[in-house]
CSV table of C-alpha atoms and ligand atoms in Angstrom, one decimal:
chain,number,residue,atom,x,y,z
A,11,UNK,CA,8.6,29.0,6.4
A,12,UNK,CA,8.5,29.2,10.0
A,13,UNK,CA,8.8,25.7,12.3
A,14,UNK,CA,5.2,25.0,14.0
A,15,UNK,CA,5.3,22.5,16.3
A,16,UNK,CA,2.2,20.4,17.5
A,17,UNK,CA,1.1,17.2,19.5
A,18,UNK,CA,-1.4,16.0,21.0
A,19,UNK,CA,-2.7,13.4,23.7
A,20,UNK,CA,-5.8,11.8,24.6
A,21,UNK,CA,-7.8,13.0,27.8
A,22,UNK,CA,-7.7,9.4,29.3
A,23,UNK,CA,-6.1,10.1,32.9
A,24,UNK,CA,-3.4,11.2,35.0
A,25,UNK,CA,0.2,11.0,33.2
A,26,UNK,CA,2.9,8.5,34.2
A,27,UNK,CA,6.6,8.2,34.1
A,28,UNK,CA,6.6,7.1,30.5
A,29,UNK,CA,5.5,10.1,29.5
A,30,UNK,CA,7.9,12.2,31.3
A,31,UNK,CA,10.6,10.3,30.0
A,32,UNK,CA,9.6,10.6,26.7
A,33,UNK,CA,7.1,13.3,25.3
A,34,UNK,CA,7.3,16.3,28.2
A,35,UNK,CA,10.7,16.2,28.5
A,36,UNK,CA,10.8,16.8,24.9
A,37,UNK,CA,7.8,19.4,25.6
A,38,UNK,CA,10.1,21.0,27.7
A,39,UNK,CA,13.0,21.3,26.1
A,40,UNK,CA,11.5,22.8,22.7
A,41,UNK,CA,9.1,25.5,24.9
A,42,UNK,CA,11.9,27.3,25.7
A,43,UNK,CA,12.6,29.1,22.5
A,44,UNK,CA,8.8,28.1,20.9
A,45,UNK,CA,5.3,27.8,21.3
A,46,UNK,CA,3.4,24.5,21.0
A,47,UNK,CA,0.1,23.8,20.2
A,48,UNK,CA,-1.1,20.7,22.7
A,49,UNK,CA,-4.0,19.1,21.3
A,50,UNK,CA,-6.4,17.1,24.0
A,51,UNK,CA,-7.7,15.0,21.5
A,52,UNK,CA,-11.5,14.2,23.1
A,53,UNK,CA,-12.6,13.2,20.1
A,54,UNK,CA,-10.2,10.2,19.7
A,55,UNK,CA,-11.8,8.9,23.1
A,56,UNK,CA,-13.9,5.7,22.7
A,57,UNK,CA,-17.7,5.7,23.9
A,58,UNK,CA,-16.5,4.6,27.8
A,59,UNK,CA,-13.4,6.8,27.6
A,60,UNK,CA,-15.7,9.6,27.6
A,61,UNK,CA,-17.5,9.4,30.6
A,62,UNK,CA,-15.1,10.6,32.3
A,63,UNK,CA,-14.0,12.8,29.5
A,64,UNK,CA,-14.3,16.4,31.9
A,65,UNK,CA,-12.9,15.1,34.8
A,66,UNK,CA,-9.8,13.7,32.8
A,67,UNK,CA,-9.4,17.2,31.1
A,68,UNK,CA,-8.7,18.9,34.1
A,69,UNK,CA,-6.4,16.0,35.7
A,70,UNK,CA,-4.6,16.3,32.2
A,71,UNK,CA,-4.2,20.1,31.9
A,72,UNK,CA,-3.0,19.8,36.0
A,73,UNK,CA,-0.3,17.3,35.1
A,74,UNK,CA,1.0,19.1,32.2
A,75,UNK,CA,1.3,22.3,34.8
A,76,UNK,CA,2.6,20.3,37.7
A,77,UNK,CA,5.4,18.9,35.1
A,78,UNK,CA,6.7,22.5,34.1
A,79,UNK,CA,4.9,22.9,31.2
A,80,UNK,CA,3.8,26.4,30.7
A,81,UNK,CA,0.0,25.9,30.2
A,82,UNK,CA,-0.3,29.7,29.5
A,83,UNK,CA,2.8,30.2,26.7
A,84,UNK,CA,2.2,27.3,25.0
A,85,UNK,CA,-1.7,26.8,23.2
A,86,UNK,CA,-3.0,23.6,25.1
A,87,UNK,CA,-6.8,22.9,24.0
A,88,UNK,CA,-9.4,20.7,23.3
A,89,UNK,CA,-10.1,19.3,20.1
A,90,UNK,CA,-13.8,19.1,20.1
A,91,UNK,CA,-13.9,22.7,20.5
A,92,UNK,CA,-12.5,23.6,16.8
A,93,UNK,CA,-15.5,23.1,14.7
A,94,UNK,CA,-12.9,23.7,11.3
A,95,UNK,CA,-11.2,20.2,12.2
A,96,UNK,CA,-14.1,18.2,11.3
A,97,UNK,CA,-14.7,20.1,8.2
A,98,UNK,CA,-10.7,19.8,7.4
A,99,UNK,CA,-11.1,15.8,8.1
A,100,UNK,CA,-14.2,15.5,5.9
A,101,UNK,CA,-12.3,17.0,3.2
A,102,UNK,CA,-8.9,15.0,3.9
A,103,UNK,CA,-11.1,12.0,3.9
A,104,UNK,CA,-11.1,12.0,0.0
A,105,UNK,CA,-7.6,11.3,-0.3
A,106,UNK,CA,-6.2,8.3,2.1
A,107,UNK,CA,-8.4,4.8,1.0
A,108,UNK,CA,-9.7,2.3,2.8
A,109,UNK,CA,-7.1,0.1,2.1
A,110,UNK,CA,-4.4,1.9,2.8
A,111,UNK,CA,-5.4,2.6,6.1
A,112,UNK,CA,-6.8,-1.0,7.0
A,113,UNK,CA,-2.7,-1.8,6.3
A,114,UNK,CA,-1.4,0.9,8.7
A,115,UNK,CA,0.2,-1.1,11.4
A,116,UNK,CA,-1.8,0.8,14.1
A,117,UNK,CA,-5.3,0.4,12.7
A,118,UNK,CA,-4.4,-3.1,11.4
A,119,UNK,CA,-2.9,-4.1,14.9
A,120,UNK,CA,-6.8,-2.3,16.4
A,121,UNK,CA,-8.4,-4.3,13.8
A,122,UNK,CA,-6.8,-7.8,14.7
A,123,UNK,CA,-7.7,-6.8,18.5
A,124,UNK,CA,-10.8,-5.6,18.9
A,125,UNK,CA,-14.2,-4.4,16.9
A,126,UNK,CA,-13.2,-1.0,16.3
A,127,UNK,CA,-16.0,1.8,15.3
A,128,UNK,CA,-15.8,3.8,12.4
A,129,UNK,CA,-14.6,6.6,14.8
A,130,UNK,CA,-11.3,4.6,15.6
A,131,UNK,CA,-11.0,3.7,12.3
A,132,UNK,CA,-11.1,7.5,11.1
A,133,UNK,CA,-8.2,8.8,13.7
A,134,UNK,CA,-5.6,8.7,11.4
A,135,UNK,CA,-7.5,11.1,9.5
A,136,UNK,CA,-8.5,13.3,12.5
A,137,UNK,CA,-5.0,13.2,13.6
A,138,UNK,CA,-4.1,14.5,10.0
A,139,UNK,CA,-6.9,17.3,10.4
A,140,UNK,CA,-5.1,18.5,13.9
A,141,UNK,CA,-1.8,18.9,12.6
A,142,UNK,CA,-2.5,19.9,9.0
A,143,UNK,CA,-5.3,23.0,9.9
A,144,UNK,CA,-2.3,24.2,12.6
A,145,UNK,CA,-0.3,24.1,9.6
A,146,UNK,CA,2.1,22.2,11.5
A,147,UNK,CA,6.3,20.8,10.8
A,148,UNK,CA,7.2,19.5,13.3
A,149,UNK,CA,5.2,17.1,16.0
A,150,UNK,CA,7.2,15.7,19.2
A,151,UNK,CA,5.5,12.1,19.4
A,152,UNK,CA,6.7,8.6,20.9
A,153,UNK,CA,7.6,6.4,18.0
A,154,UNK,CA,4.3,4.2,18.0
A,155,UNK,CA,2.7,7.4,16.3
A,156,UNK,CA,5.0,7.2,13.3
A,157,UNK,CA,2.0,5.4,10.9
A,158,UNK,CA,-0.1,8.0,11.9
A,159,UNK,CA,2.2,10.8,10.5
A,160,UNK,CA,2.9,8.5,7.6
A,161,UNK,CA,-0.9,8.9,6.5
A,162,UNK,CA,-0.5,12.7,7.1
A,163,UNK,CA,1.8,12.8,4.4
A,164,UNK,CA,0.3,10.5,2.5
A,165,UNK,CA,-3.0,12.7,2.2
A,166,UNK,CA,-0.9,15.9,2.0
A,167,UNK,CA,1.2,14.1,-1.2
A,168,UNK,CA,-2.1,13.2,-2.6
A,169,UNK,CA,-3.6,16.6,-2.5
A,170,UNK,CA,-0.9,18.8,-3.8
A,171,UNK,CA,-0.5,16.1,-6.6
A,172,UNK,CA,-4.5,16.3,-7.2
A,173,UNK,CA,-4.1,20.9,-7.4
A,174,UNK,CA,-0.9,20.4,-8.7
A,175,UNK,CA,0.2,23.2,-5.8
A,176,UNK,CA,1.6,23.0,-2.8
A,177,UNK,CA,-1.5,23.1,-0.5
A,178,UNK,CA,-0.1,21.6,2.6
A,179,UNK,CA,3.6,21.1,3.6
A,180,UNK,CA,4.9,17.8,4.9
A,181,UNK,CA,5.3,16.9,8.8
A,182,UNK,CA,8.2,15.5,10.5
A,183,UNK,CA,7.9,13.3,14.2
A,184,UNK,CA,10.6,14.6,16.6
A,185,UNK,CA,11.1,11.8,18.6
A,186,UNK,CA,12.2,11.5,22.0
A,187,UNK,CA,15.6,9.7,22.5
A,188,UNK,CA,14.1,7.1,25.6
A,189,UNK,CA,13.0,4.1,24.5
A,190,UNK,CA,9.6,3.0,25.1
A,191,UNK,CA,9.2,2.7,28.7
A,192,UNK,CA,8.1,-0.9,30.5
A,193,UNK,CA,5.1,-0.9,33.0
A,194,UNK,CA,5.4,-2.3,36.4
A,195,UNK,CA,3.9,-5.2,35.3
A,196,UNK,CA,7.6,-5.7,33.7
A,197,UNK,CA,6.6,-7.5,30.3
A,198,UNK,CA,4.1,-4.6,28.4
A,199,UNK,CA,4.9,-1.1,27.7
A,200,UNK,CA,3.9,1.1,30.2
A,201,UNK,CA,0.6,2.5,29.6
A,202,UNK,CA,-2.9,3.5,30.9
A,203,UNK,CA,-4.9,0.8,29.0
A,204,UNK,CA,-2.3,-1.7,30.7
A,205,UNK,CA,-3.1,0.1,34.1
A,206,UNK,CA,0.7,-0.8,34.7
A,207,UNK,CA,1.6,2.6,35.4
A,208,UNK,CA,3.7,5.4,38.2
A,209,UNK,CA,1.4,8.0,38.1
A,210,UNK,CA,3.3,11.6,38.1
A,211,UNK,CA,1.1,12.3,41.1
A,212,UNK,CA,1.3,9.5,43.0
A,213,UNK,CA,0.8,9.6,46.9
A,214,UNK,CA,3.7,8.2,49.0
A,215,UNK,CA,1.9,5.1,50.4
A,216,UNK,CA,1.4,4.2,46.7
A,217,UNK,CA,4.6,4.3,45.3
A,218,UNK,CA,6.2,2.4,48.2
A,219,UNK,CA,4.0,-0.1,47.4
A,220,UNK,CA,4.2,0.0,43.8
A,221,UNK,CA,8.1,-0.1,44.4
A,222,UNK,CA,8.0,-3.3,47.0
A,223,UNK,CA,5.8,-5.3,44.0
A,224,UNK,CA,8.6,-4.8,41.5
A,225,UNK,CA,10.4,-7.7,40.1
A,226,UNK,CA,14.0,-8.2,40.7
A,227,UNK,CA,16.1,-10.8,39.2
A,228,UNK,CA,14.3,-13.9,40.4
A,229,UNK,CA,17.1,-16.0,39.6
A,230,UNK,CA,19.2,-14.8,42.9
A,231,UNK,CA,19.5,-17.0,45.3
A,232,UNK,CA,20.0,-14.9,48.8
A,233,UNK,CA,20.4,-11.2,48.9
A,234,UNK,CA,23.9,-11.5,48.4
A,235,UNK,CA,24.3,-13.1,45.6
A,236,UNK,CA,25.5,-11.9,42.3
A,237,UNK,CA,22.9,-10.5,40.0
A,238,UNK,CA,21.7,-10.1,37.0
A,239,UNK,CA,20.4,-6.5,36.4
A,240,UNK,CA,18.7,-7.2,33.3
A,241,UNK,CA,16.5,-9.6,34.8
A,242,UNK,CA,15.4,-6.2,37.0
A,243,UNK,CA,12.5,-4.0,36.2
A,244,UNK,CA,13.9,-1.5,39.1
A,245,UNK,CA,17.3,-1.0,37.6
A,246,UNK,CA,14.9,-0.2,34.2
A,247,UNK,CA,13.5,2.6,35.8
A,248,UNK,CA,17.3,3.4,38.0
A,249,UNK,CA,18.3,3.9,34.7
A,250,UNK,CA,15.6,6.6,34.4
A,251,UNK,CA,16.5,8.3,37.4
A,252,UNK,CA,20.0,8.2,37.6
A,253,UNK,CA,23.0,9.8,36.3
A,254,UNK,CA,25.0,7.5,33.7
A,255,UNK,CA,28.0,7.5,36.3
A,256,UNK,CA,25.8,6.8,39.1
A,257,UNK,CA,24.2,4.0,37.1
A,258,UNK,CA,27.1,2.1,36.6
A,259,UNK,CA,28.3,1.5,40.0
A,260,UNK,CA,24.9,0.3,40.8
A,261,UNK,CA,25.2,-2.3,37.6
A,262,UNK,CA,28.8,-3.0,38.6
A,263,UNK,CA,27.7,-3.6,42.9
A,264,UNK,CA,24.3,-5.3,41.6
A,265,UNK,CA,26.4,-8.3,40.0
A,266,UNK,CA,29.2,-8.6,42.5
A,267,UNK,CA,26.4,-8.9,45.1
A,268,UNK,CA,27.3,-6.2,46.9
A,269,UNK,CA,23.8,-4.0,46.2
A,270,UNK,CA,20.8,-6.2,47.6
A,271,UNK,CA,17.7,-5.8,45.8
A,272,UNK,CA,15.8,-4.3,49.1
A,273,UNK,CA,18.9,-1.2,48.8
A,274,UNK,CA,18.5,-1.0,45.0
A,275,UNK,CA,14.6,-0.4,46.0
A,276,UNK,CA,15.3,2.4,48.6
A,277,UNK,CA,17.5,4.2,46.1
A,278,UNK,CA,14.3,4.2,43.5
A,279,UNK,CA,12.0,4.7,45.8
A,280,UNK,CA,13.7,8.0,47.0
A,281,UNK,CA,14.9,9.5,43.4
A,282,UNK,CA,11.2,8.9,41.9
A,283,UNK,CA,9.9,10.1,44.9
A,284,UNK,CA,12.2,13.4,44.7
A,285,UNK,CA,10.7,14.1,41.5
A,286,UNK,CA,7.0,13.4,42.4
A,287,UNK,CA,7.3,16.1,45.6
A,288,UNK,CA,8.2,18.6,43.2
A,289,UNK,CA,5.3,18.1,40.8
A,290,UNK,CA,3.1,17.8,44.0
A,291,UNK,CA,4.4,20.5,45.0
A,292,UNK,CA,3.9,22.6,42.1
A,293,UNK,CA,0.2,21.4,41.6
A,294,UNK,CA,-0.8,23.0,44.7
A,295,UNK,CA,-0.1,26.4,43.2
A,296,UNK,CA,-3.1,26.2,40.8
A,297,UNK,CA,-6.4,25.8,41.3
A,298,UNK,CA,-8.8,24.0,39.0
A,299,UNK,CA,-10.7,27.3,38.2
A,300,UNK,CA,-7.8,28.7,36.7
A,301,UNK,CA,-6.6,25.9,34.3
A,302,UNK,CA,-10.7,25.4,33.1
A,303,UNK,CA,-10.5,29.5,32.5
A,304,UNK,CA,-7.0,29.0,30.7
A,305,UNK,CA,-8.2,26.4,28.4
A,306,UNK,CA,-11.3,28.5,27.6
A,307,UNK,CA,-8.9,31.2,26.4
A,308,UNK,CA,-6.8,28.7,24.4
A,309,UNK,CA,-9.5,27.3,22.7
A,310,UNK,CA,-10.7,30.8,21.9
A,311,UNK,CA,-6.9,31.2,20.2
A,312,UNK,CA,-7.1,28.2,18.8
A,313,UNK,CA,-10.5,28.6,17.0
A,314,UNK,CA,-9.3,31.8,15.2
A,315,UNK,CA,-6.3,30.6,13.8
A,316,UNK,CA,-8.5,28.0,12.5
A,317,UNK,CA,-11.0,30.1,11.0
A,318,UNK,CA,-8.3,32.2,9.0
A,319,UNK,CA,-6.5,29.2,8.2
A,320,UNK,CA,-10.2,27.2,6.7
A,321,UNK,CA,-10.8,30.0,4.4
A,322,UNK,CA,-7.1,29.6,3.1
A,323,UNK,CA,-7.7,26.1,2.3
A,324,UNK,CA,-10.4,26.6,0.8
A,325,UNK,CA,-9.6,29.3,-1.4
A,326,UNK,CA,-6.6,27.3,-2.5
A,327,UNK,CA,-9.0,23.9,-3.0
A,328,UNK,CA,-12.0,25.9,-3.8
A,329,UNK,CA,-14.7,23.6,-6.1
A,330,UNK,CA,-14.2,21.4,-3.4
A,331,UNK,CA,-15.8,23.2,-0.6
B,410,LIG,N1,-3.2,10.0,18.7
B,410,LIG,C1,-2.3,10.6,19.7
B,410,LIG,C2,-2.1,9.7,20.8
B,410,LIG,O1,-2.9,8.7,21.0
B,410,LIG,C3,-2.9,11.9,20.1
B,410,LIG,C4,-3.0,12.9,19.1
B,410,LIG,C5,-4.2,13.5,18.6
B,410,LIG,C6,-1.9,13.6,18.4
B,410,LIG,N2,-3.9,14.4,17.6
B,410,LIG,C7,-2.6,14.5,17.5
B,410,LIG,C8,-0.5,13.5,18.4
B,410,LIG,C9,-1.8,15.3,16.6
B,410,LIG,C10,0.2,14.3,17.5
B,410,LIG,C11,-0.4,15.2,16.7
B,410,LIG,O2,-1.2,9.9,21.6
């Protein structure tokens, strides 16, 4: 059977430079020979997430175009659009429990956290609904979303077992080969909710002073001295940005003391900002009113692909329906 790829994000703001490292690049690489369905999850957005739910859609589908992904080849749209997903979960529903969810490190980490609703509770199952109505293989996600495709296939086993057919196939994560990328906060994983972020649109002024905030190796005594690069969240991020080569000269000056932390800085500052012009640049060659009429068409595709595929289902499950 043919390879369908799918992922999805939630509409929560601008994207940063963990995601380019790890999920567009990705994105990127596999639209060249194939189509991907992008999911903007709205419906995985908590009650406060969603007032700025529109606003964040656009700034979402912008970013995805200002990166190089092809907003038009590939089917990015919105998940509260598709009517057939929330009749998919509802029916998926019947085959995870309670308690094997409440054990999934994600929803067990949420749980220890926070008061989750019932809506966070349910995403694993929602998540299950995008990529199982798509009829989707193959789904390029960061690793923290491996329990969530572990429930996938958990329902999917559970149902073909239950009609003793195969109803759905099995998913597999293709994951990116970065490893999870730090904030600028240097301890926590870079991320929105952490607001410890490089946005991939960030203004000049801004990313200088992002840049100058950076911890170096506090250990070093004057600028001179011998360093220890680990100790550095900027060469984290050189390491992004640079070539391997490159890289380790930088390493190799850094602990002689012959790079000072202010020169490891201006190197940074000027490959990060290299990349940022481009997507600047790009942006400017769409306007709003063209990625809200895109995603209208996309979300048009996507509902009749999940139409045809709902009637499968449920000719293949039928007494339950
Ligand atoms: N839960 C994912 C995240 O927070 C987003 C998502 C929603 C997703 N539906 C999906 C990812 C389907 C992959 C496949 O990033």
């Amino acid at each position: 059977m043919r390879n369908i790829f799918l992922t999805g994000e939630r509409p929560t703001g601008n994207l940063h430079i963990g995601h380019l490292f790890g999920t567009i690049k990705k994105r990127i690489k596999i639209q060249r020979k194939n189509k991907i369905f992008i999911i903007i999850a709205d419906n995985q957005l908590n009650k406060n997430e969603k007032k700025k739910k529109k606003k964040n859609i656009i700034k979402l589908m912008m970013d995805y175009f200002s990166t190089g992904i092809n907003i038009k080849k590939n089917c990015i749209f919105l998940q509260s659009k598709i009517k057939e997903l929330l009749e998919l979960s509802c029916f998926l529903s019947n085959f995870i429990n309670v308690n094997t969810l409440k054990r999934n490190p994600i929803i067990k980490n949420n749980i220890s956290d926070r008061n989750i609703s019932c809506n966070e509770f349910f995403y694993p199952i929602s998540q299950s609904s995008d990529i199982l109505l798509f009829n989707a293989n193959l789904i390029p996600v960061g690793k923290d979303q491996l329990p969530m495709l572990e429930i996938t296939n958990k329902i999917v086993r559970n149902i073909n077992i239950f009609f003793k057919k195969e109803i759905f196939r099995k998913c597999k994560a293709l994951l990116s080969k970065n490893k999870k990328i730090i904030g600028i906060d240097g301890t926590k994983k870079m991320s929105k909710t952490q607001n410890n972020t490089i946005p991939i649109n960030c203004k000049k002024e801004k990313l200088i002073k992002i840049i100058r905030k950076l911890k170096t190796d506090h250990k070093k005594k004057t600028i001179y001295s011998p360093g220890n690069y680990k100790n550095s969240v900027v060469f984290n991020y050189l390491k992004l940005f640079s070539k391997n080569e490159e890289y380790r000269l930088y390493k190799k000056d850094y602990k002689k003391g012959k790079l000072s932390d202010i020169k490891t800085k201006e190197i940074l500052f000027l490959k990060i900002w290299r990349k940022i012009k481009i997507f600047r640049k790009r942006r400017k060659e769409i306007k709003k009113k063209q990625v809200k009429k895109i995603l209208k068409i996309n979300n048009k595709k996507a509902r009749s692909i999940s139409k045809k595929r709902i009637s499968l289902i449920k000719k293949n499950t039928s007494f339950f329906f």
